[in-house]
CSV table of C-alpha atoms in Angstrom, one decimal:
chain,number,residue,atom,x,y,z
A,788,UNK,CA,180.4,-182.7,-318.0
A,789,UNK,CA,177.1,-181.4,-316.5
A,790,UNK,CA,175.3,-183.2,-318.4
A,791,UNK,CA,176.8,-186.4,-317.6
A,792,UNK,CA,176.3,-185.7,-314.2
A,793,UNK,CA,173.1,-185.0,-314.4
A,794,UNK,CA,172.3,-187.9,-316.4
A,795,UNK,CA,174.0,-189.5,-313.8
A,796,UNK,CA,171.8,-188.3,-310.8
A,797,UNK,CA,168.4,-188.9,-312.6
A,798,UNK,CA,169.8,-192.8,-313.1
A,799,UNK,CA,170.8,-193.2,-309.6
A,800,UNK,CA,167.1,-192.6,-308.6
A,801,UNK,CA,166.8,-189.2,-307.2
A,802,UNK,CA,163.2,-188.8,-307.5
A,803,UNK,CA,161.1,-186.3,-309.0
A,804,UNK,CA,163.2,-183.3,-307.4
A,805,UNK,CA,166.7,-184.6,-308.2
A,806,UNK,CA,165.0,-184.7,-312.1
A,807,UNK,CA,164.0,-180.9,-311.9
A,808,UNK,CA,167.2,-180.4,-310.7
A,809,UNK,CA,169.4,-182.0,-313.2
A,810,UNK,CA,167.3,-180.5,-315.7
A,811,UNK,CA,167.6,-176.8,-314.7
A,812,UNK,CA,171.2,-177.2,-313.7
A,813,UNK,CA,171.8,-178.9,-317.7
A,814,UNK,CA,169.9,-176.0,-319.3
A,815,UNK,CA,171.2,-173.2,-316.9
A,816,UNK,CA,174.8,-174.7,-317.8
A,817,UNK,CA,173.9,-174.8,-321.1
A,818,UNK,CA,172.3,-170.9,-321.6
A,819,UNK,CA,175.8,-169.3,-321.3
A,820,UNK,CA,176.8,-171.0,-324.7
A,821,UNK,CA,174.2,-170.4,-326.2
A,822,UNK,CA,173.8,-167.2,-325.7
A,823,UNK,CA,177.5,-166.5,-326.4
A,824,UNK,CA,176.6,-168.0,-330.1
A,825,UNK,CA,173.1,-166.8,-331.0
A,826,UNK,CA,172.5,-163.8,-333.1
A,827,UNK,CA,172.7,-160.2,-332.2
A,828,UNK,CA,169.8,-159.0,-334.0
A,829,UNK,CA,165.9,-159.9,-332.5
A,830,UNK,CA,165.2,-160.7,-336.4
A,831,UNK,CA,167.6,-163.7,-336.9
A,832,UNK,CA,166.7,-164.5,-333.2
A,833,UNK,CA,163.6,-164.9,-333.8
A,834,UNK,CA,164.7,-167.1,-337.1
A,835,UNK,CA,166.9,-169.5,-334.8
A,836,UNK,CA,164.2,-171.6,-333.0
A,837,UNK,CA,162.6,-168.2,-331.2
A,838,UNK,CA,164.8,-168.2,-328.5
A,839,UNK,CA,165.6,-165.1,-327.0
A,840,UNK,CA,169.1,-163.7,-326.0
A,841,UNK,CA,167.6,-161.0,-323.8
A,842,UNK,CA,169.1,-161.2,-320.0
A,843,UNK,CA,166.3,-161.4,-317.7
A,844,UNK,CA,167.1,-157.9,-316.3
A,845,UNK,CA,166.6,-156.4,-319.8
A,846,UNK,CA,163.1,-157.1,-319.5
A,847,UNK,CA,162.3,-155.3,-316.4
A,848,UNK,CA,161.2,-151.5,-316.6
A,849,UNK,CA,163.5,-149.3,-315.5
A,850,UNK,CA,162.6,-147.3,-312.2
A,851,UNK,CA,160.7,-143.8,-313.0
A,852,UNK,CA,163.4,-141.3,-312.7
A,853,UNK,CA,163.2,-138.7,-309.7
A,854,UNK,CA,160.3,-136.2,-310.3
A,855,UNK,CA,158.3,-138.3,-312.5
A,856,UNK,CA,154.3,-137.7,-312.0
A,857,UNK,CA,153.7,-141.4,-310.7
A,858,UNK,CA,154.4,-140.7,-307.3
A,859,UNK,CA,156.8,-143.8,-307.4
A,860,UNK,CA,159.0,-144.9,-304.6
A,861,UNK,CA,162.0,-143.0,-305.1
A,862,UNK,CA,160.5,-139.7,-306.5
A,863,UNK,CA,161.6,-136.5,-304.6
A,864,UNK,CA,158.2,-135.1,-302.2
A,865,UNK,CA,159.5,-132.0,-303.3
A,866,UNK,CA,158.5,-132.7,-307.1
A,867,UNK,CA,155.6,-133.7,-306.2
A,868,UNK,CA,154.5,-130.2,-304.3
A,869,UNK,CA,155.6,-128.6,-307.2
A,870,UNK,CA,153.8,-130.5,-309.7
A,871,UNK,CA,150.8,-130.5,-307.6
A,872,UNK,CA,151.3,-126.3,-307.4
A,873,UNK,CA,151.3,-126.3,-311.0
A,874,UNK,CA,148.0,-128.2,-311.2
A,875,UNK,CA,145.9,-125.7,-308.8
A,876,UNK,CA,148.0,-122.8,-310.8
A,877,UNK,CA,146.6,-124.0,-313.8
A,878,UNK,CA,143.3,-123.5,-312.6
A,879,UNK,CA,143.6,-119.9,-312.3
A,880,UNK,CA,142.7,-118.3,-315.7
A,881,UNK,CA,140.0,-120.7,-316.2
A,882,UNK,CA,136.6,-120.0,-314.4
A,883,UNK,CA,132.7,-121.5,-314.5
A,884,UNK,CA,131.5,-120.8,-317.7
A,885,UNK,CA,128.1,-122.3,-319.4
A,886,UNK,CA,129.4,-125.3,-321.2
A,887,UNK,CA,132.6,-126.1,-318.5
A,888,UNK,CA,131.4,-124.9,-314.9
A,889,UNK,CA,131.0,-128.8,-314.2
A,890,UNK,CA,134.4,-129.4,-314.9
A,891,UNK,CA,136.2,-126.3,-313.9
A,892,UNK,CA,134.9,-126.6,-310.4
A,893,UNK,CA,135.8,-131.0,-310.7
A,894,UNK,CA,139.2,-129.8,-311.2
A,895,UNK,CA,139.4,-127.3,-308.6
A,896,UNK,CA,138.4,-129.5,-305.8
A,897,UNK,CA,141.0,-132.2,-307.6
A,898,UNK,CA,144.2,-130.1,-307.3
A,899,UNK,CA,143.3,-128.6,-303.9
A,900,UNK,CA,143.0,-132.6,-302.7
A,901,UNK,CA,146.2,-133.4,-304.9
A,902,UNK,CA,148.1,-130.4,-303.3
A,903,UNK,CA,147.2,-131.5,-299.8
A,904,UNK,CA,148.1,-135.0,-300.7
A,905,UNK,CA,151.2,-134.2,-301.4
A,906,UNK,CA,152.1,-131.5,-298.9
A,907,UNK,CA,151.3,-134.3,-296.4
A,908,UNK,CA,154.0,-136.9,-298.3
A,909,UNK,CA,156.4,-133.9,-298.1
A,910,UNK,CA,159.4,-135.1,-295.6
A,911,UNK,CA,159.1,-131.7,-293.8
A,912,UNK,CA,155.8,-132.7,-292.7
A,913,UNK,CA,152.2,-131.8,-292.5
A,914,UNK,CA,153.2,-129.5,-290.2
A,915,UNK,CA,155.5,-127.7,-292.5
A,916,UNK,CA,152.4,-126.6,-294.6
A,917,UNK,CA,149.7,-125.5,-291.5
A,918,UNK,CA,147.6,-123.0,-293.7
A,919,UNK,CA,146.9,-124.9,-296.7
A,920,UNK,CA,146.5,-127.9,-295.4
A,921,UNK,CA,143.8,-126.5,-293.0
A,922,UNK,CA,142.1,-124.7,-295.5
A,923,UNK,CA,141.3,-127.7,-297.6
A,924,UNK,CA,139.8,-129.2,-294.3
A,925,UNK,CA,137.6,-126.4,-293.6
A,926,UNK,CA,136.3,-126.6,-297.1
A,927,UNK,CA,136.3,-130.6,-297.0
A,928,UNK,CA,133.9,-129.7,-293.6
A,929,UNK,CA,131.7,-127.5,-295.4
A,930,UNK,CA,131.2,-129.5,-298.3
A,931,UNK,CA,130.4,-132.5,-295.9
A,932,UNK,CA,132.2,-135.0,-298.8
A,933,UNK,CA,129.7,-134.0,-301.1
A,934,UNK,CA,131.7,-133.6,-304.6
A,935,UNK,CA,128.7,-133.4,-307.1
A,936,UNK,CA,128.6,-130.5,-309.0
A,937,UNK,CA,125.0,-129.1,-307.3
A,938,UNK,CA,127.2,-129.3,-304.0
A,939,UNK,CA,130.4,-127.9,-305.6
A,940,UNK,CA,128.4,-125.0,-307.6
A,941,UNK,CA,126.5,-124.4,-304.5
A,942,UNK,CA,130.2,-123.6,-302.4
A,943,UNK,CA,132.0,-122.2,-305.6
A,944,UNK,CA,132.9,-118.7,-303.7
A,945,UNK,CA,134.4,-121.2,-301.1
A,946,UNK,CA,135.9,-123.5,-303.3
A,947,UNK,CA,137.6,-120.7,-305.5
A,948,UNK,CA,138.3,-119.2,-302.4
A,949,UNK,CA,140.3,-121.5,-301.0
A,950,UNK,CA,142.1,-122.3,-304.6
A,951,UNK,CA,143.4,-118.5,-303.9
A,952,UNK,CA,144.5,-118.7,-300.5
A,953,UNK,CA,146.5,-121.8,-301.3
A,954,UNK,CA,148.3,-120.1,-304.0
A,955,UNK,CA,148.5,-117.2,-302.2
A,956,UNK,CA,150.5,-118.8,-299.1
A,957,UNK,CA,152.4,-121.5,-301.7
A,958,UNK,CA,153.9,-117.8,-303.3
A,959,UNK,CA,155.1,-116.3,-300.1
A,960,UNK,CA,157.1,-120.0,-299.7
A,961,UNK,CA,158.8,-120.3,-302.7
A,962,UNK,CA,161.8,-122.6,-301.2
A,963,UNK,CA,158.5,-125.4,-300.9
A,964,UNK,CA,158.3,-126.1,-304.3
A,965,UNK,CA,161.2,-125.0,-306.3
């Protein structure tokens, strides 16, 4: 039936847009039988012609589930103090050794700036967290944006510093990140 009538608009002399029309109307009328009648398995799918039977929702990622790392829409602030916590905690029995000061101080300044990144998305506010938040600016000041390691070797008692205080205040508010 749709096809007739679609064969019927293109002969009446609809134009380019009644054509488009007809033709995604006949193939959209014609996808529900044809999906109802191809195989079940991607193998003899892919043996009929190639077409798929997949609905076009079924090829769309799925939304990161709450307290995923990616800071996606839809993840709790709250996982992502936590997870940031964890980062500077795992700092702490690492120090500046020979062959890893470079990057034990690179990760340092990291999770301090990932930590105050996400103490600012926290819903409670920026005010919420006064004392860490203005710790990292004081050492941000001091280090004057300067992240190489000759500045960050240069203000490691500062830097370390400030790591400890941070963890120190995040462990007298445990409600914050649990």
């Amino acid at each position: 039936m749709t096809l007739t009538l679609a064969a019927l608009t293109v002969s009446c002399g609809g134009g380019d847009d009644a054509k488009a029309s007809a033709s995604a109307s006949a193939a959209t009328s014609a996808a529900p039988s044809a999906v109802a009648s191809a195989p079940a398995s991607p193998s003899a799918s892919a043996s009929a012609g190639g077409a798929s039977t997949a609905s076009p929702t079924a090829a769309r990622p799925s939304a990161p589930a709450a307290g995923s790392p990616s800071g996606a829409p839809g993840e709790e602030p709250v996982s992502l103090v936590r997870d940031a916590f964890a980062g500077l905690q795992a700092t702490l029995n690492d120090s500046c050794t020979p062959g890893n000061c470079a990057y034990f101080l690179g990760r340092v300044h990291d999770e301090l700036h990932r930590m105050d990144r996400a103490m600012k998305a926290d819903p409670k506010g920026p005010g919420h967290f006064p004392e860490p938040i203005n710790l990292i600016a004081k050492l941000d000041k001091q280090l004057g944006g300067d992240r190489t390691f000759e500045n960050l070797k240069k203000n490691q008692t500062t830097l370390i510093a400030t790591r400890d205080k941070v963890n120190t205040w995040m462990q007298g508010h445990p409600d914050d990140y649990r």
